[in-house]
Coordinates of C-alpha atoms in Angstrom, one line a residue:
M1 CA 33.2 30.3 11.4
T2 CA 31.9 33.6 9.8
A3 CA 29.9 36.2 11.7
A4 CA 26.7 35.0 10.0
D5 CA 27.1 31.4 11.1
P6 CA 25.6 31.9 14.6
H7 CA 22.5 33.4 13.1
R8 CA 22.1 30.6 10.7
V9 CA 22.5 28.1 13.6
T10 CA 19.8 30.0 15.5
H11 CA 17.5 30.1 12.5
R12 CA 17.8 26.3 12.1
A13 CA 17.1 25.9 15.8
I14 CA 14.0 28.1 15.4
E15 CA 12.8 26.0 12.4
A16 CA 13.2 22.9 14.5
V17 CA 11.3 24.4 17.4
W18 CA 8.5 25.5 15.1
R19 CA 8.2 22.0 13.6
I20 CA 7.9 20.5 17.1
E21 CA 5.8 23.2 18.9
S22 CA 3.7 24.9 16.2
A23 CA 0.8 22.4 16.5
R24 CA 0.6 22.9 20.3
V25 CA 0.7 26.7 20.0
I26 CA -2.0 26.8 17.3
A27 CA -4.1 24.3 19.2
G28 CA -3.9 26.4 22.4
L29 CA -4.7 29.6 20.6
A30 CA -7.6 28.1 18.6
R31 CA -9.2 27.1 21.9
L32 CA -9.0 30.8 23.0
V33 CA -10.0 32.6 19.8
R34 CA -12.2 29.8 18.3
D35 CA -10.9 30.4 14.8
V36 CA -8.2 28.0 13.4
G37 CA -7.2 30.5 10.7
L38 CA -6.7 33.3 13.2
A39 CA -4.9 31.0 15.5
E40 CA -2.4 30.1 12.8
E41 CA -1.8 33.8 11.9
L42 CA -1.1 34.6 15.6
A43 CA 1.3 31.7 15.9
Q44 CA 3.0 32.8 12.7
D45 CA 3.3 36.3 14.2
A46 CA 5.0 34.8 17.2
L47 CA 7.4 32.9 14.9
V48 CA 8.3 36.2 13.1
I49 CA 9.1 37.8 16.5
A50 CA 11.3 34.8 17.4
L51 CA 13.2 35.1 14.2
E52 CA 13.8 38.8 15.0
Q53 CA 14.7 38.4 18.7
W54 CA 16.3 35.0 19.2
P55 CA 19.4 35.5 17.1
E56 CA 20.3 38.3 19.5
S57 CA 18.9 37.1 22.8
G58 CA 19.4 33.4 22.3
V59 CA 16.8 30.6 22.2
P60 CA 14.8 30.6 25.5
D61 CA 14.9 27.6 27.9
N62 CA 11.3 26.8 27.1
P63 CA 10.8 28.0 23.5
G64 CA 7.3 26.5 23.2
A65 CA 6.1 28.4 26.2
W66 CA 7.7 31.6 24.9
L67 CA 5.9 31.2 21.5
M68 CA 2.6 30.5 23.3
A69 CA 2.9 33.5 25.6
T70 CA 4.0 35.8 22.7
A71 CA 1.1 34.6 20.5
K72 CA -1.4 35.1 23.4
H73 CA -0.2 38.7 23.8
R74 CA -0.7 39.2 20.1
A75 CA -4.2 37.8 20.4
I76 CA -5.1 40.2 23.2
D77 CA -3.6 43.2 21.3
L78 CA -5.5 42.3 18.1
L79 CA -8.8 41.8 19.8
R80 CA -8.4 45.1 21.7
R81 CA -8.0 46.9 18.3
Q82 CA -11.1 45.3 16.8
T83 CA -14.3 46.5 18.4
R84 CA -16.3 43.8 16.8
Y85 CA -14.4 41.4 19.0
A86 CA -15.1 43.3 22.1
H87 CA -17.4 40.7 23.6
K88 CA -15.1 37.9 22.7
L89 CA -12.1 39.8 24.2
E90 CA -14.0 40.1 27.5
E91 CA -14.6 36.4 27.5
I92 CA -11.0 35.5 26.5
G93 CA -9.6 38.1 29.0
R94 CA -11.5 36.4 31.8
D95 CA -10.3 33.0 30.6
L96 CA -6.7 34.1 30.4
D97 CA -6.9 35.8 33.9
A98 CA -8.3 32.7 35.4
R99 CA -5.6 30.5 33.8
Q100 CA -2.8 32.8 34.9
R101 CA -4.1 32.6 38.5
V102 CA -4.2 28.8 38.5
E103 CA -1.5 27.7 36.1
P104 CA 2.0 27.1 37.3
G105 CA 5.0 28.4 35.4
P106 CA 6.7 27.0 32.3
G107 CA 8.2 23.5 32.5
S108 CA 5.6 22.1 34.9
S109 CA 2.0 20.9 34.1
A110 CA 1.1 24.4 32.8
D111 CA -0.9 23.3 29.8
E112 CA -2.9 20.4 31.2
D113 CA -5.5 20.8 28.5
I114 CA -2.9 20.6 25.7
G115 CA -3.9 17.0 24.9
D116 CA -7.5 17.9 24.4
D117 CA -6.4 21.0 22.4
L118 CA -4.3 18.9 20.0
L119 CA -7.2 16.5 19.6
R120 CA -9.5 19.4 18.8
L121 CA -7.1 20.6 16.2
I122 CA -6.7 17.2 14.6
F123 CA -10.5 16.8 14.4
T124 CA -10.9 20.3 13.0
A125 CA -8.3 20.0 10.3
C126 CA -9.8 16.7 9.2
H127 CA -13.4 17.8 9.4
P128 CA -15.7 16.1 6.9
V129 CA -17.0 19.4 5.5
L130 CA -13.6 19.8 3.8
P131 CA -12.6 18.0 0.6
S132 CA -10.0 15.3 1.1
E133 CA -7.1 17.2 -0.5
S134 CA -7.9 20.2 1.7
R135 CA -7.9 18.1 4.9
V136 CA -4.4 16.7 3.9
A137 CA -3.0 20.2 3.2
L138 CA -4.4 21.7 6.3
T139 CA -3.3 18.8 8.5
L140 CA 0.3 19.0 7.2
R141 CA 0.3 22.8 7.7
L142 CA -1.3 23.0 11.2
L143 CA -0.1 19.8 12.8
G144 CA 3.0 19.0 10.7
G145 CA 4.3 22.6 10.7
L146 CA 5.2 22.2 7.0
T147 CA 5.3 25.3 4.8
T148 CA 3.2 25.6 1.7
E149 CA 6.3 25.0 -0.4
E150 CA 7.2 21.8 1.5
I151 CA 3.6 20.5 1.0
A152 CA 3.7 21.3 -2.7
R153 CA 7.0 19.7 -3.1
A154 CA 5.9 16.5 -1.3
F155 CA 2.8 16.1 -3.4
L156 CA 4.3 17.4 -6.7
I157 CA 1.7 20.1 -7.1
A158 CA 1.9 23.8 -7.6
E159 CA 2.5 25.9 -4.6
P160 CA -0.4 28.3 -5.4
T161 CA -2.7 25.2 -5.5
V162 CA -1.7 24.2 -2.0
A163 CA -2.0 27.8 -0.8
Q164 CA -5.5 28.0 -2.2
R165 CA -6.5 24.7 -0.6
I166 CA -5.4 25.9 2.8
V167 CA -7.1 29.3 2.5
R168 CA -10.3 27.7 1.2
A169 CA -10.3 25.2 4.0
K170 CA -10.0 27.9 6.7
R171 CA -12.8 29.9 5.0
T172 CA -15.0 26.8 4.8
L173 CA -14.5 26.0 8.5
A174 CA -15.4 29.6 9.4
A175 CA -18.4 29.7 7.0
K176 CA -19.8 26.4 8.2
K177 CA -19.2 27.6 11.8
V178 CA -17.3 24.5 12.7
E179 CA -16.7 24.6 16.4
F180 CA -13.2 24.0 17.8
E181 CA -14.3 21.1 20.0
L182 CA -14.2 17.4 20.3
P183 CA -16.9 15.5 18.5
A184 CA -20.0 14.4 20.3
P185 CA -20.1 10.7 21.2
H186 CA -22.5 9.9 18.4
E187 CA -20.2 11.6 15.8
L188 CA -16.9 10.2 17.1
A189 CA -16.7 7.1 14.9
D190 CA -17.3 9.0 11.6
R191 CA -15.0 11.8 12.6
L192 CA -12.2 9.5 13.8
S193 CA -12.5 7.6 10.5
S194 CA -11.9 10.9 8.7
V195 CA -8.8 11.6 10.7
L196 CA -7.4 8.2 10.2
G197 CA -8.1 8.4 6.5
V198 CA -6.1 11.6 6.2
I199 CA -3.1 10.3 8.1
Y200 CA -3.1 7.1 6.0
L201 CA -3.5 9.0 2.7
I202 CA -0.4 11.0 3.7
F203 CA 1.5 7.8 4.5
N204 CA 0.4 6.0 1.3
E205 CA 1.6 8.9 -0.9
G206 CA 5.0 8.5 0.7
Y207 CA 5.0 4.7 0.6
A208 CA 3.9 4.4 -3.1
A209 CA 4.0 7.8 -4.8
T210 CA 1.2 8.3 -7.3
G211 CA 3.3 10.6 -9.5
G212 CA 6.8 12.0 -10.2
G213 CA 10.2 10.4 -10.5
D214 CA 10.5 8.7 -7.1
W215 CA 9.0 5.4 -6.1
T216 CA 8.8 6.4 -2.4
R217 CA 8.9 9.6 -0.4
P218 CA 10.0 8.6 3.1
E219 CA 9.6 12.0 4.5
L220 CA 5.8 11.8 4.1
C221 CA 5.8 8.4 5.7
Q222 CA 7.7 9.8 8.7
E223 CA 5.2 12.7 9.0
A224 CA 2.2 10.3 8.9
L225 CA 3.9 8.1 11.5
R226 CA 4.5 11.1 13.7
L227 CA 0.9 12.2 13.5
G228 CA -0.3 8.6 14.1
R229 CA 1.8 8.2 17.2
I230 CA 0.6 11.6 18.5
L231 CA -3.0 10.5 18.0
A232 CA -2.3 7.1 19.7
G233 CA -1.0 9.0 22.7
L234 CA -4.1 11.3 22.8
A235 CA -6.6 8.6 22.1
P236 CA -5.2 5.4 23.8
G237 CA -8.6 3.7 24.1
E238 CA -9.3 3.6 20.3
P239 CA -8.3 0.2 18.8
E240 CA -8.3 1.6 15.2
V241 CA -5.8 4.3 16.1
H242 CA -3.4 1.6 17.3
G243 CA -4.3 -0.5 14.3
L244 CA -3.3 2.3 11.9
V245 CA -0.1 3.0 13.8
G246 CA 0.8 -0.7 13.7
L247 CA 0.1 -0.9 9.9
M248 CA 2.2 2.2 9.2
E249 CA 5.1 1.0 11.4
I250 CA 5.3 -2.4 9.6
Q251 CA 4.8 -0.9 6.2
A252 CA 7.5 1.7 6.9
S253 CA 9.9 -1.1 8.0
R254 CA 10.2 -2.1 4.3
L255 CA 11.1 1.3 2.9
R256 CA 14.8 0.6 2.5
A257 CA 14.1 -2.7 0.7
R258 CA 11.5 -1.2 -1.6
T259 CA 14.0 0.5 -3.9
G260 CA 17.2 -0.7 -5.6
P261 CA 20.5 1.1 -5.9
G262 CA 19.2 3.3 -8.7
G263 CA 15.9 4.1 -7.0
E264 CA 14.0 1.4 -9.1
P265 CA 11.1 -0.3 -7.4
V266 CA 11.6 -3.7 -5.8
L267 CA 8.5 -5.8 -5.3
L268 CA 7.6 -7.4 -2.0
L269 CA 8.5 -11.0 -3.0
D270 CA 11.9 -9.8 -4.4
Q271 CA 12.9 -7.7 -1.4
D272 CA 16.0 -8.5 0.7
R273 CA 14.2 -8.9 4.0
R274 CA 17.5 -8.4 5.9
L275 CA 16.9 -4.7 5.1
W276 CA 13.6 -4.6 6.8
D277 CA 13.8 -2.5 10.0
R278 CA 13.2 -4.9 12.9
L279 CA 12.7 -2.0 15.4
L280 CA 9.7 -0.7 13.3
I281 CA 8.4 -4.2 13.0
R282 CA 8.5 -4.7 16.7
R283 CA 6.8 -1.4 17.3
G284 CA 4.2 -2.3 14.8
L285 CA 3.5 -5.7 16.4
E286 CA 3.2 -4.0 19.8
A287 CA 0.7 -1.5 18.4
I288 CA -1.4 -4.4 17.1
G289 CA -1.2 -6.0 20.5
R290 CA -2.6 -2.9 22.1
A291 CA -5.5 -2.9 19.6
E292 CA -6.2 -6.6 20.4
A293 CA -6.0 -5.9 24.1
L294 CA -8.8 -3.3 23.8
G295 CA -11.1 -6.0 22.5
G296 CA -14.0 -5.7 20.2
R297 CA -14.2 -6.4 16.4
F298 CA -11.2 -5.3 14.4
G299 CA -11.8 -2.4 12.0
P300 CA -10.2 -1.9 8.6
Y301 CA -6.9 -0.5 9.8
A302 CA -6.4 -3.2 12.4
L303 CA -7.2 -5.9 9.8
Q304 CA -4.7 -4.4 7.4
A305 CA -2.2 -4.3 10.2
A306 CA -2.8 -8.0 10.9
I307 CA -2.2 -8.7 7.2
A308 CA 1.1 -6.7 7.3
A309 CA 2.1 -8.7 10.4
C310 CA 1.8 -11.9 8.4
H311 CA 4.4 -10.5 5.9
A312 CA 6.6 -9.2 8.7
R313 CA 6.8 -12.6 10.5
A314 CA 7.6 -14.5 7.3
T315 CA 11.3 -15.1 6.5
S316 CA 10.5 -15.3 2.7
G317 CA 7.6 -15.1 0.3
R318 CA 7.3 -18.9 0.3
D319 CA 7.0 -19.0 4.1
T320 CA 4.2 -16.4 4.2
D321 CA 0.9 -17.6 5.6
W322 CA -1.0 -16.8 2.4
E323 CA -4.1 -18.7 3.6
R324 CA -4.4 -16.5 6.6
I325 CA -3.8 -13.4 4.5
A326 CA -6.6 -14.4 2.1
A327 CA -8.9 -15.1 5.0
L328 CA -8.1 -11.7 6.6
Y329 CA -8.9 -10.0 3.2
Q330 CA -12.2 -11.8 3.1
V331 CA -13.0 -10.3 6.5
L332 CA -11.8 -6.9 5.4
A333 CA -14.0 -7.1 2.3
H334 CA -17.0 -7.7 4.7
V335 CA -16.0 -4.9 7.1
S336 CA -14.9 -2.3 4.5
P337 CA -15.9 -3.5 1.0
S338 CA -14.1 -2.0 -1.9
P339 CA -12.8 -3.1 -5.3
V340 CA -9.2 -2.4 -4.2
V341 CA -9.7 -4.8 -1.2
E342 CA -11.0 -7.4 -3.5
L343 CA -8.1 -6.9 -5.9
N344 CA -5.7 -7.5 -3.0
R345 CA -7.6 -10.5 -2.0
A346 CA -7.1 -11.8 -5.5
V347 CA -3.4 -11.6 -5.1
A348 CA -3.5 -13.5 -1.8
V349 CA -5.8 -16.2 -3.2
G350 CA -3.5 -16.4 -6.3
M351 CA -0.6 -17.1 -4.0
D352 CA -2.5 -19.5 -1.7
S353 CA -4.7 -21.5 -4.2
G354 CA -3.0 -20.8 -7.5
P355 CA -3.1 -18.1 -10.2
A356 CA -6.2 -19.5 -11.9
E357 CA -8.4 -18.8 -8.8
G358 CA -6.8 -15.4 -8.3
L359 CA -7.5 -14.5 -12.0
E360 CA -11.1 -15.5 -11.6
I361 CA -11.5 -12.8 -8.9
V362 CA -9.6 -10.2 -10.9
D363 CA -11.7 -10.9 -14.0
A364 CA -14.9 -10.3 -12.0
L365 CA -13.5 -6.8 -11.3
A366 CA -13.1 -5.8 -15.0
S367 CA -16.3 -3.9 -15.1
E368 CA -15.6 -1.8 -11.9
R369 CA -15.6 1.8 -13.0
T370 CA -13.6 2.9 -10.0
L371 CA -10.7 0.7 -11.2
S372 CA -10.8 1.8 -14.8
A373 CA -7.8 4.0 -14.4
Y374 CA -6.1 2.0 -11.6
P375 CA -2.8 0.6 -12.9
Q376 CA -2.7 -2.1 -10.3
L377 CA -5.6 -3.9 -11.9
P378 CA -3.9 -4.8 -15.2
A379 CA -0.6 -5.3 -13.3
V380 CA -2.1 -7.9 -11.0
R381 CA -3.9 -9.5 -14.0
G382 CA -0.6 -9.5 -15.9
D383 CA 1.2 -11.3 -13.1
L384 CA -1.4 -14.0 -12.8
L385 CA -1.5 -14.5 -16.6
A386 CA 2.3 -14.8 -16.7
R387 CA 2.2 -17.4 -14.0
L388 CA -0.3 -19.3 -16.1
G389 CA 2.0 -19.1 -19.1
R390 CA -0.3 -16.8 -21.1
L391 CA 2.6 -14.5 -21.9
D392 CA 1.2 -12.4 -24.8
E393 CA -1.9 -11.5 -22.7
A394 CA 0.4 -10.8 -19.7
R395 CA 2.5 -8.4 -21.8
R396 CA -0.5 -6.5 -23.0
E397 CA -1.7 -6.1 -19.4
F398 CA 1.7 -4.8 -18.2
E399 CA 1.7 -2.3 -21.1
R400 CA -1.8 -1.2 -20.1
A401 CA -0.6 -0.7 -16.5
A402 CA 2.4 1.4 -17.8
A403 CA 0.0 3.6 -19.7
L404 CA -2.2 4.2 -16.7
T405 CA 0.4 5.0 -14.0
R406 CA 1.7 8.6 -13.4
N407 CA 4.8 7.5 -11.5
E408 CA 7.9 7.3 -13.7
R409 CA 9.5 4.5 -11.7
E410 CA 6.4 2.4 -11.7
R411 CA 6.0 2.9 -15.4
A412 CA 9.5 1.7 -16.0
L413 CA 8.9 -1.4 -13.8
F414 CA 5.7 -2.3 -15.8
L415 CA 7.5 -1.9 -19.1
R416 CA 10.4 -4.1 -17.9
R417 CA 7.8 -6.8 -16.9
A418 CA 6.1 -6.4 -20.3
A419 CA 9.5 -6.8 -22.1
A420 CA 10.2 -9.9 -20.0
R421 CA 7.0 -11.5 -21.2
Q422 CA 8.0 -10.6 -24.8
D423 CA 11.2 -12.5 -24.2
G424 CA 9.3 -15.5 -23.1
T425 CA 10.1 -15.3 -19.4
P426 CA 7.1 -17.0 -17.6
T427 CA 7.6 -15.8 -14.0
G428 CA 6.7 -12.4 -12.5

C-alpha cells in the first residue's frame, strides 16, 4: 500500500459520511439561519474542513455531529462578520445557547427535532413555487447529497444547466420568502403531492430513462427509494407516502429482469419472473398493507401500487388478474384523470377483454395533444393492431414510436417490433 492510500481511504469515508449526513446537517442549519442556500454553503464549508483535517486526525466517532458542530460554528462566525445579520445573530445565539444547555452530548437524543427539520427541508426543496426540474435538482442536491456532476450525469444534461437550476431555485426560495417550516394543515395535501411527485419523477427516470443509451438507471431508482423510505419514516400517518413506497419497491423488484444480457429492454410479459427481487416485493406489499391499515380512500400512488401488486403476485402474464387491473385503472382515472392513465387502462382492457376493446380506448386518445409526442401511444396501438392481425398498420405505429422516443434502447426495441410486423409475425 502506498503512502497516499490511507488518504484515499479517508476521502472515500468522508464522501460516504457526506452522502448519509448532509441532509441532516443542512436541515439543522436551515432551521437556524432560515435560508436553505446559506445552510448548504455552511455545510459545504464543514465538508471542506473535514477533507482537510480528517486525513490527519482520523474520522471522528460521530462524524455527523462533528459536521453539524463545525457548520454551526461557521454560521456564528459568518453572522458576526455581517452587521446586517446582527439581529438574526442575537436570535440564533440565544437559540444555540438554549440548546447547548438542554441538549445531551453526541450519540444520544441530541437532535430530537431532526425529523421535523428533514421534513421541513423536503417540503422546501419541493416547494410548488419552483419549476419541476428545479425541484428535482434541488432535492437530489440537498437530500441526496449528489454533486452537480452526478445529477447532470444521471439525467444526461449539461452540468452548467444543473448548476443554474439549483442556483435559481435557491434564489427563488429567498425572493419568494419561502419559510423553512412545515406546511399549514390546509396546505398539506397539495404540498405533500408535490413532494411525492418529485420523488416519483426521480424514480421513473431511473426505471425507464427518457433519453440516452441505457434503458434503466438503477442508481436513480435507489435514490428515490431512499428518499421515499425516509419520508415514510417521517410521515408514518400518510397513506399516500406508503403507497408510493410500495409502488417503487415493487417496480424496483423487476429491474434485473427489465434488461437482457446486452442491455436491451425486456417487456413485462417477456420477463423471467425468477429474476424479480422477492425481498423488494415483500417490502412493497407490506407498505401497501400499511397504507390500507390507515384507512380512507386510496390516492393515485396507492392505487398504482395495488396495480403493481397484481403483477407481483402473478406467476406469469397469463395468470395476471387483468380484470382487477382494468378496474383499478378505472378508479385511478376517476381519482387522478389523465390521458396516460387512460392509455394504461387500454392495455389492461386489451389483455382482459381483447385487443379490439383496448384499441377502441386508444383510438379515442388520438386527438389528445398531451400525447402527441408520447411514444407509448403508437407503441400500444401497434401492439393491439398486431394482435388483431393488422400487421401493416402495426408496423407503421412502431416506426412512429421509434421516431418519437429519445432513448436509444427503446428506439431499437420499437424498430425490432416494426421489422417483426414486416416479416409477418402476428404477436407482440
